[in-house]
Short mmCIF file of C-alpha atoms in Angstrom, two decimals:
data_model
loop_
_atom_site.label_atom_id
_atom_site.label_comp_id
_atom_site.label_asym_id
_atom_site.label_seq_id
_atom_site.Cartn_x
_atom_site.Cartn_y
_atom_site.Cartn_z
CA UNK A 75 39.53 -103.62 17.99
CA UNK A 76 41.48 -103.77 21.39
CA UNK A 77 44.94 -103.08 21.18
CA UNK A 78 47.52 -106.01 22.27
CA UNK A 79 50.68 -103.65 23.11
CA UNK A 80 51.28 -103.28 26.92
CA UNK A 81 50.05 -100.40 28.71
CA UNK A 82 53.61 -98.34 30.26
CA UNK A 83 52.92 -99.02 34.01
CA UNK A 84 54.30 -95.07 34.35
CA UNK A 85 52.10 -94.10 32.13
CA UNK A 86 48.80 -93.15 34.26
CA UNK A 87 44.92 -92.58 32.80
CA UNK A 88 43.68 -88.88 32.82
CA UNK A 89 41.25 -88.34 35.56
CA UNK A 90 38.59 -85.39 34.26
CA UNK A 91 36.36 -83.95 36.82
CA UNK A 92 32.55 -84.96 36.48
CA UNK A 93 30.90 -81.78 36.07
CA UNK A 94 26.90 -81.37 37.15
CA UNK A 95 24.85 -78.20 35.92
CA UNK A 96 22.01 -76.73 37.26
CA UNK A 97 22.46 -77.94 40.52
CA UNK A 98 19.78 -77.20 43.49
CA UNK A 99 21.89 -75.40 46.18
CA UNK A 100 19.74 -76.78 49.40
CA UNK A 101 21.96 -74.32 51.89
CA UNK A 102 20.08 -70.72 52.29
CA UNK A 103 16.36 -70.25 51.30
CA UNK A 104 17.01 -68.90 47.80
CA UNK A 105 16.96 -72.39 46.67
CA UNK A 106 19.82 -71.41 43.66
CA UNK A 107 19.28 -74.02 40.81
CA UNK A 108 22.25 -72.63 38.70
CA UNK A 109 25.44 -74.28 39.94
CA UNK A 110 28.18 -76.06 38.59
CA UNK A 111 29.63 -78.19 40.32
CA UNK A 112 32.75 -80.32 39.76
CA UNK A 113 33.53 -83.40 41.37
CA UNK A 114 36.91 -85.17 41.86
CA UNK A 115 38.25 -88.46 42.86
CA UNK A 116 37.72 -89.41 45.95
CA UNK A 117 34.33 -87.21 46.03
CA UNK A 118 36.02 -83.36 46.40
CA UNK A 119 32.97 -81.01 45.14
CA UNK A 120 34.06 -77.30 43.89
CA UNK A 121 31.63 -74.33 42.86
CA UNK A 122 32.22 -73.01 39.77
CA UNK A 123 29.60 -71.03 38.25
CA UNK A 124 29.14 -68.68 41.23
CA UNK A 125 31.12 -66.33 44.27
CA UNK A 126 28.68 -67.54 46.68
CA UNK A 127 30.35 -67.97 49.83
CA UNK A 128 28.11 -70.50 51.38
CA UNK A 129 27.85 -72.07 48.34
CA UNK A 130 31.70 -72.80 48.22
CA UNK A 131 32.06 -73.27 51.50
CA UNK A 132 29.27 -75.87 51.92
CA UNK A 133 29.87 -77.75 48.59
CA UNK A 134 33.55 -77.67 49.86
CA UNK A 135 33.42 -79.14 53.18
CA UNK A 136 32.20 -83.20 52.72
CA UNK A 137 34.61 -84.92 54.72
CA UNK A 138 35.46 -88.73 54.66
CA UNK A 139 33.08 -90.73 56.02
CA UNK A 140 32.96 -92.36 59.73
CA UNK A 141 31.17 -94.96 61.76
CA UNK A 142 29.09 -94.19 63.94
CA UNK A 143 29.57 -93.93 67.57
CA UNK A 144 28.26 -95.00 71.26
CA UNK A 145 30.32 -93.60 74.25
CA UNK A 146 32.79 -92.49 71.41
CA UNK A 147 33.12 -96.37 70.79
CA UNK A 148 33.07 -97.46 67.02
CA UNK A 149 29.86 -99.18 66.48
CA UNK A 150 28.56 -100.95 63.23
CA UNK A 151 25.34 -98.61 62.35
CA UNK A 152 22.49 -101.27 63.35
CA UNK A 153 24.26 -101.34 67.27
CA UNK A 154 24.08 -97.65 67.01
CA UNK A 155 20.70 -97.62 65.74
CA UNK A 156 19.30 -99.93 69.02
CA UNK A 157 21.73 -97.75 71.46
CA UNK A 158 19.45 -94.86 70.64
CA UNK A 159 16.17 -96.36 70.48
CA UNK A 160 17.09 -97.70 73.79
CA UNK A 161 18.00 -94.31 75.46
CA UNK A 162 14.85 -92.97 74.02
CA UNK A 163 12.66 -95.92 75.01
CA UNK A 164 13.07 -95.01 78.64
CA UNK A 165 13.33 -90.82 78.13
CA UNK A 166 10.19 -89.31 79.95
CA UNK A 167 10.75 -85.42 78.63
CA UNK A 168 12.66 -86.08 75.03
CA UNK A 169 13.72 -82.79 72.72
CA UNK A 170 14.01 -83.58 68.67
CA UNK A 171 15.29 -81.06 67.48
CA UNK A 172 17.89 -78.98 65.34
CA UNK A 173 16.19 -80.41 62.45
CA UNK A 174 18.28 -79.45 59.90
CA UNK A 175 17.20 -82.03 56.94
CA UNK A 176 14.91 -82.63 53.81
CA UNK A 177 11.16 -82.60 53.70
CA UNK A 178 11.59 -86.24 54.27
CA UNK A 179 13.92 -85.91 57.15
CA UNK A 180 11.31 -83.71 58.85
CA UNK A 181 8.40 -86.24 57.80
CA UNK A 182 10.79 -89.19 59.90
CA UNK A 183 11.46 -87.16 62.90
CA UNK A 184 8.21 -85.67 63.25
CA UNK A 185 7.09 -89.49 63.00
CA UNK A 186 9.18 -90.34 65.63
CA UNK A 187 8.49 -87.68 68.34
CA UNK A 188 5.17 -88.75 68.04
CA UNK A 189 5.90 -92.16 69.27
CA UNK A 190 8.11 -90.34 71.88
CA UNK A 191 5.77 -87.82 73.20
CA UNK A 192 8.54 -85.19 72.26
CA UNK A 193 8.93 -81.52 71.42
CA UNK A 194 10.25 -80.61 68.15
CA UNK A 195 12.01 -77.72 67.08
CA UNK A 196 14.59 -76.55 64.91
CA UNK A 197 18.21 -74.92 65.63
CA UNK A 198 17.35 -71.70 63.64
CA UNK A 199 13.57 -70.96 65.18
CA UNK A 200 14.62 -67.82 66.47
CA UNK A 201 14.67 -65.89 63.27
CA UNK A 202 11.72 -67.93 61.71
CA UNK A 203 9.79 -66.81 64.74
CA UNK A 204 10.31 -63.15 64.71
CA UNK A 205 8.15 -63.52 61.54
CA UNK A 206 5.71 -66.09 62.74
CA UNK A 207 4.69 -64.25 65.66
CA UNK A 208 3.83 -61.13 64.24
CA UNK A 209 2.27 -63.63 61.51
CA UNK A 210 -0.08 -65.40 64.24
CA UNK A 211 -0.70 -61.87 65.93
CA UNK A 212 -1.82 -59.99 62.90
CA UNK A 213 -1.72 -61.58 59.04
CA UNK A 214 0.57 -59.92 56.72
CA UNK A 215 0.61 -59.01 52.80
CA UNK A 216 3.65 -61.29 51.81
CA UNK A 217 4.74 -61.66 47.94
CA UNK A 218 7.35 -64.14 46.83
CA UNK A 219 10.70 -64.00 44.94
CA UNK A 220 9.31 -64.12 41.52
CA UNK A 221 6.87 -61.57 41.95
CA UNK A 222 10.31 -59.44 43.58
CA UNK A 223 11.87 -60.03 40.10
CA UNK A 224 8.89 -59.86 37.76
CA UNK A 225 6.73 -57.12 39.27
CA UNK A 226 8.33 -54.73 41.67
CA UNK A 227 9.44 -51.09 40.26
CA UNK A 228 10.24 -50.32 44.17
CA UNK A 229 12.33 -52.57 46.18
CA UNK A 230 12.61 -50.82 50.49
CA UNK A 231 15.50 -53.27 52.27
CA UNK A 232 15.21 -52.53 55.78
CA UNK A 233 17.88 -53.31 58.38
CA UNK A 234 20.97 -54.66 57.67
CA UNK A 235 21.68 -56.33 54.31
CA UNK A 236 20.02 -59.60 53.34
CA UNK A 237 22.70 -60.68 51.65
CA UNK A 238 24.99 -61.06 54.40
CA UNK A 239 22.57 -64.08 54.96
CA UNK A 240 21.25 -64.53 50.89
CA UNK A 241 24.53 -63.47 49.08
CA UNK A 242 22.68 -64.10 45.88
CA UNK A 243 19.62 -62.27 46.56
CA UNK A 244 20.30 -59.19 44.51
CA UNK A 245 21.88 -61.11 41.74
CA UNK A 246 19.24 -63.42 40.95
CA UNK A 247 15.96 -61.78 41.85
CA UNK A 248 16.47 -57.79 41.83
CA UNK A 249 19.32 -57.33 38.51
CA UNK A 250 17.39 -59.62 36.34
CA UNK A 251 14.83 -58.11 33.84
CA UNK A 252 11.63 -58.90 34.56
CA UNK A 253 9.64 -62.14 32.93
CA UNK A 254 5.69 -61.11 32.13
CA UNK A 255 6.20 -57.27 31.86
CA UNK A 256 8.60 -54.43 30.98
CA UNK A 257 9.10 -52.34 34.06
CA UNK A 258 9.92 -48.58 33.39
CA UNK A 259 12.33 -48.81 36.19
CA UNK A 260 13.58 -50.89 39.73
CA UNK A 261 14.99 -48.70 42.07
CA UNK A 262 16.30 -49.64 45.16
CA UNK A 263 16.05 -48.22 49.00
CA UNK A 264 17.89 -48.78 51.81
CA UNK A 265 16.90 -48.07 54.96
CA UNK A 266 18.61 -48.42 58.82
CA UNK A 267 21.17 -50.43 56.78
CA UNK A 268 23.90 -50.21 54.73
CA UNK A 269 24.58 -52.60 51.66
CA UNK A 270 27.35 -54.77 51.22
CA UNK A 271 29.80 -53.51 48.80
CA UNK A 272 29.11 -56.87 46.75
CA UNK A 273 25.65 -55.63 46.91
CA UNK A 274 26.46 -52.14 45.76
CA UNK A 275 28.45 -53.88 42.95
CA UNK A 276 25.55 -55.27 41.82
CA UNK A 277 23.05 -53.04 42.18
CA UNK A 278 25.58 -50.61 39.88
CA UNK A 279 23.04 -50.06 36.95
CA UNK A 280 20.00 -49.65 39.12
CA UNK A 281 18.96 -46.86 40.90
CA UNK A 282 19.89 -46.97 44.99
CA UNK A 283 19.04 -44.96 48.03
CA UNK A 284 20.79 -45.14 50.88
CA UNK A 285 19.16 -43.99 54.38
CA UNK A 286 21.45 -45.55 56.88
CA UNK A 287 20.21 -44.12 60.16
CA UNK A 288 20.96 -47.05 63.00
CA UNK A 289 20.02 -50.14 62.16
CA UNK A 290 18.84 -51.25 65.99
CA UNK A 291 15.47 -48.51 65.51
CA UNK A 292 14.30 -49.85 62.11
CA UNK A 293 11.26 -50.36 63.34
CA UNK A 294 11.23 -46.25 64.46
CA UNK A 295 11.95 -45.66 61.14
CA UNK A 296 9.47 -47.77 59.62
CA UNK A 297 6.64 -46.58 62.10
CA UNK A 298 7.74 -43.06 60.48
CA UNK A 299 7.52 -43.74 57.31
CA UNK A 300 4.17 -45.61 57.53
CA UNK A 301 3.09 -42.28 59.17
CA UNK A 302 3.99 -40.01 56.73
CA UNK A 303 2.66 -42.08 54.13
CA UNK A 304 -1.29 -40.23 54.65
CA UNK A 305 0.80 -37.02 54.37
CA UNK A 306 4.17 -36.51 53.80
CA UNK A 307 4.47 -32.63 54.33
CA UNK A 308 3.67 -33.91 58.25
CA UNK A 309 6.61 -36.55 58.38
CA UNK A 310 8.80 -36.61 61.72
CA UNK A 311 12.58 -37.57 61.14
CA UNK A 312 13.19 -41.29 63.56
CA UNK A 313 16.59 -43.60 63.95
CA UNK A 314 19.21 -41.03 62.57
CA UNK A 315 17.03 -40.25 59.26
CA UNK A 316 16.19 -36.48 58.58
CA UNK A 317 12.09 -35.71 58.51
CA UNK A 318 12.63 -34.22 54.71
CA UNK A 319 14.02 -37.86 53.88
CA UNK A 320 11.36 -39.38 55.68
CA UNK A 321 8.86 -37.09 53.90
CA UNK A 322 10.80 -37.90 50.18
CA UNK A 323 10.51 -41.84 51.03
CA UNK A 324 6.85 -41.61 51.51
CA UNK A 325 6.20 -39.70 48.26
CA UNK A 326 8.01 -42.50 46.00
CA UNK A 327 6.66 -45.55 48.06
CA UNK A 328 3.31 -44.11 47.41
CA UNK A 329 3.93 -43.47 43.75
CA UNK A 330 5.12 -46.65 42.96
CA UNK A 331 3.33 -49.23 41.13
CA UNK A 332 4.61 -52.45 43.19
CA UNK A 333 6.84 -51.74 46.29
CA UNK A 334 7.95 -54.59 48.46
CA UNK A 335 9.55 -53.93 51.91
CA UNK A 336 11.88 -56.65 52.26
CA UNK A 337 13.89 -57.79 55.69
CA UNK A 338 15.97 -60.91 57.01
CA UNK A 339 14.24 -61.12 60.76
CA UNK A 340 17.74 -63.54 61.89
CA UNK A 341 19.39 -60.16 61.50
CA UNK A 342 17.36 -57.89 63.68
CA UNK A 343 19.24 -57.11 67.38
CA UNK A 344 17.63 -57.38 70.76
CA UNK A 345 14.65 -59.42 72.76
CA UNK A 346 11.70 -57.51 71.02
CA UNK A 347 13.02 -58.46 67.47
CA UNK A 348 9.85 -59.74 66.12
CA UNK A 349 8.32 -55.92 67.04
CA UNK A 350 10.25 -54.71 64.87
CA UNK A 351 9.09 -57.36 62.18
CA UNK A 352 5.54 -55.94 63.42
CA UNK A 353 6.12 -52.65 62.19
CA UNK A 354 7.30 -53.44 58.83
CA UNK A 355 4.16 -55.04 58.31
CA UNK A 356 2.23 -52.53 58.99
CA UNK A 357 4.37 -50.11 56.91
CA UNK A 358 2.90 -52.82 54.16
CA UNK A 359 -0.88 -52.67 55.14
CA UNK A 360 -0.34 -49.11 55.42
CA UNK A 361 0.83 -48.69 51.90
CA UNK A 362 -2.20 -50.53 50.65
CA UNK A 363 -4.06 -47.70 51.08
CA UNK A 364 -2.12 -45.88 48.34
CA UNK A 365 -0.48 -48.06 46.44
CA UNK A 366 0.11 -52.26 45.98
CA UNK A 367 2.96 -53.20 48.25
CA UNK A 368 3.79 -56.47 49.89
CA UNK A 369 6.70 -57.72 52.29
CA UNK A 370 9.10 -59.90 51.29
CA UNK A 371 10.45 -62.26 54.95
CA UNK A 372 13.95 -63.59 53.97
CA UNK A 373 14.82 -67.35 56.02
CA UNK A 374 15.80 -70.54 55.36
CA UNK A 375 19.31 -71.82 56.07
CA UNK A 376 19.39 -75.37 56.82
CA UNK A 377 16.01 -75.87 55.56
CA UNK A 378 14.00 -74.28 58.43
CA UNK A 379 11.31 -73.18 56.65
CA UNK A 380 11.14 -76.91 54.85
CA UNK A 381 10.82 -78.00 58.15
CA UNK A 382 8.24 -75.89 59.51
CA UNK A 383 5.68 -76.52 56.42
CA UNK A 384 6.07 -80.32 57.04
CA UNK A 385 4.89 -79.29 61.18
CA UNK A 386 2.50 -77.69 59.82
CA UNK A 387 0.72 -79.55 57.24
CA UNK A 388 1.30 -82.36 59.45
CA UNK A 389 -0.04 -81.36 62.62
CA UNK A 390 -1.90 -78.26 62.08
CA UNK A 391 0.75 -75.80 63.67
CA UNK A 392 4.11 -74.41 63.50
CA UNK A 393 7.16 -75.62 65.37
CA UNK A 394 8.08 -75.26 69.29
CA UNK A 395 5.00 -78.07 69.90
CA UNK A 396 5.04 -81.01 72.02
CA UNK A 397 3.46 -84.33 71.33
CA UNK A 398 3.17 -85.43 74.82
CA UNK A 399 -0.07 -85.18 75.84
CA UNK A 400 -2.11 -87.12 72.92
CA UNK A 401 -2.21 -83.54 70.94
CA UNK A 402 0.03 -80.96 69.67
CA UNK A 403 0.29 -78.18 71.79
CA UNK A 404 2.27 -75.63 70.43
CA UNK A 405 4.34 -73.40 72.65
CA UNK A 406 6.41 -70.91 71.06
CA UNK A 407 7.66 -69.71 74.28
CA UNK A 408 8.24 -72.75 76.31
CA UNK A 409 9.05 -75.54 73.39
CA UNK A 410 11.80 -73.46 71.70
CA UNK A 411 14.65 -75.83 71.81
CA UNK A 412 16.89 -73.94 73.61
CA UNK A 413 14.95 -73.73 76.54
CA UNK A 414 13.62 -76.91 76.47
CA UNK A 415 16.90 -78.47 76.60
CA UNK A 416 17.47 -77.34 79.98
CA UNK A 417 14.69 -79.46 81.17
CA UNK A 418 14.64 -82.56 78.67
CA UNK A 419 16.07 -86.03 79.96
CA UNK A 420 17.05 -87.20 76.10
CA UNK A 421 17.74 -85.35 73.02
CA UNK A 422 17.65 -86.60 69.28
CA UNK A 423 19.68 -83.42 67.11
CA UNK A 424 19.65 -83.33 63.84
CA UNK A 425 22.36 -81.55 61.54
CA UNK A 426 22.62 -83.12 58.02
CA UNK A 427 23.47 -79.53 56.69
CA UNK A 428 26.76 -78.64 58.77
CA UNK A 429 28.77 -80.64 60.91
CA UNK A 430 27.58 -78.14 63.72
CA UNK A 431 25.71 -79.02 67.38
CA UNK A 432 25.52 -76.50 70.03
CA UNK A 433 26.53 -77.33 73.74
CA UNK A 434 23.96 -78.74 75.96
CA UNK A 435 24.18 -79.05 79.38
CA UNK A 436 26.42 -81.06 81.78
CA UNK A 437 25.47 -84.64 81.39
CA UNK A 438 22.59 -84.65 78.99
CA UNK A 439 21.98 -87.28 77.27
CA UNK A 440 22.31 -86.49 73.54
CA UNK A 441 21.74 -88.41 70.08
CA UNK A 442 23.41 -86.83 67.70
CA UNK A 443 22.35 -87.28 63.28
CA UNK A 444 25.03 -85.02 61.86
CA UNK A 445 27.80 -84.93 59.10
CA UNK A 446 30.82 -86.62 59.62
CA UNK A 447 33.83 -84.49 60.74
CA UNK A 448 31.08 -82.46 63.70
CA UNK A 449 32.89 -81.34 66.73
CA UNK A 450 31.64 -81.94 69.87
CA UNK A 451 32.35 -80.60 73.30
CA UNK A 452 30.88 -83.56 75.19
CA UNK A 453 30.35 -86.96 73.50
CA UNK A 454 27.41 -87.81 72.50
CA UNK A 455 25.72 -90.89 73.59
CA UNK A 456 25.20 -91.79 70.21
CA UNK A 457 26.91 -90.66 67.16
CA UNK A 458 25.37 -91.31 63.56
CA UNK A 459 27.07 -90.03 60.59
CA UNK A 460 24.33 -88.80 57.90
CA UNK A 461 24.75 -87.53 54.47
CA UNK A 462 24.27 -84.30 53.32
CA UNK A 463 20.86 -83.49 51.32
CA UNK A 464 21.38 -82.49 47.75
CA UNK A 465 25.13 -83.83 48.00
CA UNK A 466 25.17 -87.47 49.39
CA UNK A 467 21.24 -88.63 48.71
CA UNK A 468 18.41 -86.54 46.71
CA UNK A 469 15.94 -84.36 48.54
CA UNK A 470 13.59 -82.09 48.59
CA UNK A 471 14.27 -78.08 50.39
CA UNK A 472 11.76 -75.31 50.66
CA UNK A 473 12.83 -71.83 49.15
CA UNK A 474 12.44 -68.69 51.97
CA UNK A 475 8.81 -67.70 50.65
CA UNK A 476 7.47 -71.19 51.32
CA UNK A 477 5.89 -71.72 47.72
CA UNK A 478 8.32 -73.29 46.07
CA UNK A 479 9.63 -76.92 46.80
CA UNK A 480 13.02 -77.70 44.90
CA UNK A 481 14.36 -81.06 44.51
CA UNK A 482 18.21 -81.26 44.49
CA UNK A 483 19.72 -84.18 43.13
CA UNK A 484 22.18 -86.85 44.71
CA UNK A 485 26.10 -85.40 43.24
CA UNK A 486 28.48 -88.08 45.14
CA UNK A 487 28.32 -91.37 47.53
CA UNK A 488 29.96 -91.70 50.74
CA UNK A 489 28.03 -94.62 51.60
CA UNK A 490 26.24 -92.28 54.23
CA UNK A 491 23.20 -93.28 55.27
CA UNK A 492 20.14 -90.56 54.82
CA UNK A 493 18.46 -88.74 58.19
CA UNK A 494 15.43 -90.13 57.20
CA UNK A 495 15.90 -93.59 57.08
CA UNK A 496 17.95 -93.69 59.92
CA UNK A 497 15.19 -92.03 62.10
CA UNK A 498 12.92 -94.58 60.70
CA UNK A 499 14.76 -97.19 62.38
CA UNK A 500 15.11 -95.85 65.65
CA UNK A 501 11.77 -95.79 66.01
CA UNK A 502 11.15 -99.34 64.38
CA UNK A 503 13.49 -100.68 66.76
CA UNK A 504 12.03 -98.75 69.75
CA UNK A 505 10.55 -101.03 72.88
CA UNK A 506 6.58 -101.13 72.89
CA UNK A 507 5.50 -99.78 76.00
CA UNK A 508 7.39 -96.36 74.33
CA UNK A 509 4.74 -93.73 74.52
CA UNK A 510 2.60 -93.07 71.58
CA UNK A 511 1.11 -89.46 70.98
#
């Protein structure tokens, strides 16, 4: 029965935080689905189950929403909406790129760089394509996270910690006993790198090597070791690492039951990164001779790899590809964004992720999809605010070994629209004598 007395107008109603569990983090390739999250009036989001630091720093930073923009001019969204499509309506060498959305985000640009004739790329290529080009030059032996956690008795990091880039890596897929099978043991090798004390903490109860040598001749070391693996007794020292270590490293690679040689390519130094790549996997092919081993290629911020399975099952290759000529023609040399940019007349980025766009040059012509709050150096020609996947509308990411597609739910609304459907409307509302690939 409702009570008749008078509420006290001092007295105010307790406001508890909403909590969600098992939340997809959509931010780094691991593809987390452990979180807590609290929310609190007026849509404030706060990690709780976890240190991650781009976990709390990502769930952290939603600011208040905004309109969008033309000429820095508040617009309502369908004036924004025609502003673009007419900018790209009359662009004869458009760039869509940064890319840094949901499967169905990717699905909506690619859709509309075909009716553009545009290249596509995304903002974090360069690391993805350290691994694809040694990928398109030679195959590799490539395992996945769950086979890391379920199978391997001998994990060999090379280069610089993973999980400066993964800070969960160790936690959830190395500590972990396994699933399907009782290992006798997991230990842990480090090599050209040193781990993160987080990572030392915990890797505490495991066994762990640490052969720092320098970190820029990784691929030295790993040409070493792969030639010491026939016979170890003949094993040459290479990047700061003694022969006898060399020698020791190729006895227990070869005597374990499941190694993986894992590496984050975004990490490795200089212009010939993806050689370096190249000789880790053929430290793995090498090791097949003795033993089963398989390489483990760590990416995936901002959905990159998400992005580059929709290219490809779409339209039969990988990103840097152009749409212009009635084909794809992929490039990855000449279509990577950055250096595309110097040449394109229009560009459509996309950052749904971070409120983050590089600087382009002096007086191109940019359309910018990004989170509310994103800094710019130069105006844009047209601002639209976009929410966040797996915060502000559902989605679906891919996890860093490309076999597993998570869907994170929707947590708060902004009243943001998604990247998808506003990409969907530019090019509905694009003039028809726009190209068509």
């Amino acid at each position: 029965m409702a009570s008749d007395q008078p509420t006290h107008p001092l007295v105010q109603p307790v406001v508890r935080p909403v909590v969600h569990r098992d939340v997809v983090c959509p931010f780094c390739g691991l593809g987390c689905d452990d979180l807590t999250v609290e929310e609190e009036p007026p849509a404030t989001l706060a990690v709780r189950s976890t240190d991650c630091p781009v976990a709390r720093e990502r769930y952290a930073r939603i600011p208040a929403p905004e309109p969008p923009r033309v000429a820095g001019v508040p617009v309502p969204l369908k004036e924004a909406v025609e502003a673009a499509a007419a900018v790209l309506g009359a662009a004869q060498a458009p760039l869509v790129a940064g890319l840094g959305t949901d499967v169905d985000g990717a699905r909506a640009a690619l859709a509309l760089a075909g009716r553009l004739g545009a290249v596509v790329d995304h903002a974090l290529s360069d690391g993805l394509y350290r691994n694809l080009a040694v990928l398109q030059r030679t195959g590799w032996i490539a395992t996945t996270l769950a086979e890391l956690r379920n199978r391997c008795d001998f994990l060999l990091v090379a280069g610089p910690d993973p999980a400066a880039l993964h800070p969960r890596l160790f936690e959830r897929w190395v500590t972990p006993t396994a699933t399907f099978q009782t290992l006798p043991s997991r230990e842990v090798v480090f090599l050209c790198g040193e781990p993160l004390d987080g990572t030392r903490a915990i890797l505490s109860g495991l066994p762990v090597t640490v052969l720092a040598g320098d970190s820029a001749r990784v691929g030295d070391a790993a040409a070493a070791l792969a030639a010491a693996l026939a016979d170890p007794s003949r094993a040459s020292g290479a990047a700061g690492i003694a022969a006898g270590d060399i020698a020791a490293l190729a006895e227990r690679v070869r005597k374990a039951r499941y190694a993986v040689v894992a590496w984050a390519a975004s990490a490795f130094d200089g212009a010939h990164a993806d050689l370096t790549v190249e000789r880790l996997v053929h430290l793995v092919r090498d090791a097949n001779r003795h033993t089963r081993c398989a390489g483990l290629p760590l990416a995936g911020h901002d959905n990159v790899v998400g992005v580059n399975q929709v290219c490809t099952w779409q339209l039969g290759v990988p990103l840097r590809t152009s749409l212009a000529g009635g084909a794809p023609l992929h490039d990855p040399h000449r279509f990577a964004w950055a250096r595309y940019a110097k040449v394109a007349d229009a560009v459509v980025w996309v950052s749904a992720f971070q409120p983050e766009v590089p600087d382009f040059p002096a007086g191109q012509t940019v359309i910018a999809l990004a989170s509310p709050g994103t800094a710019f150096a130069d105006e844009p020609a047209v601002f639209i605010p976009v929410g966040t996947p797996g915060i502000d509308h559902p989605a679906h990411v891919f996890r860093s070994d490309t076999v597993v597609a998570l869907r994170a739910r929707r947590l708060v609304d902004r009243g943001l629209p998604d990247t998808a459907t506003v990409l969907k409307a530019i090019a509905a509302a694009l003039p028809q004598e726009a190209p068509t690939c």
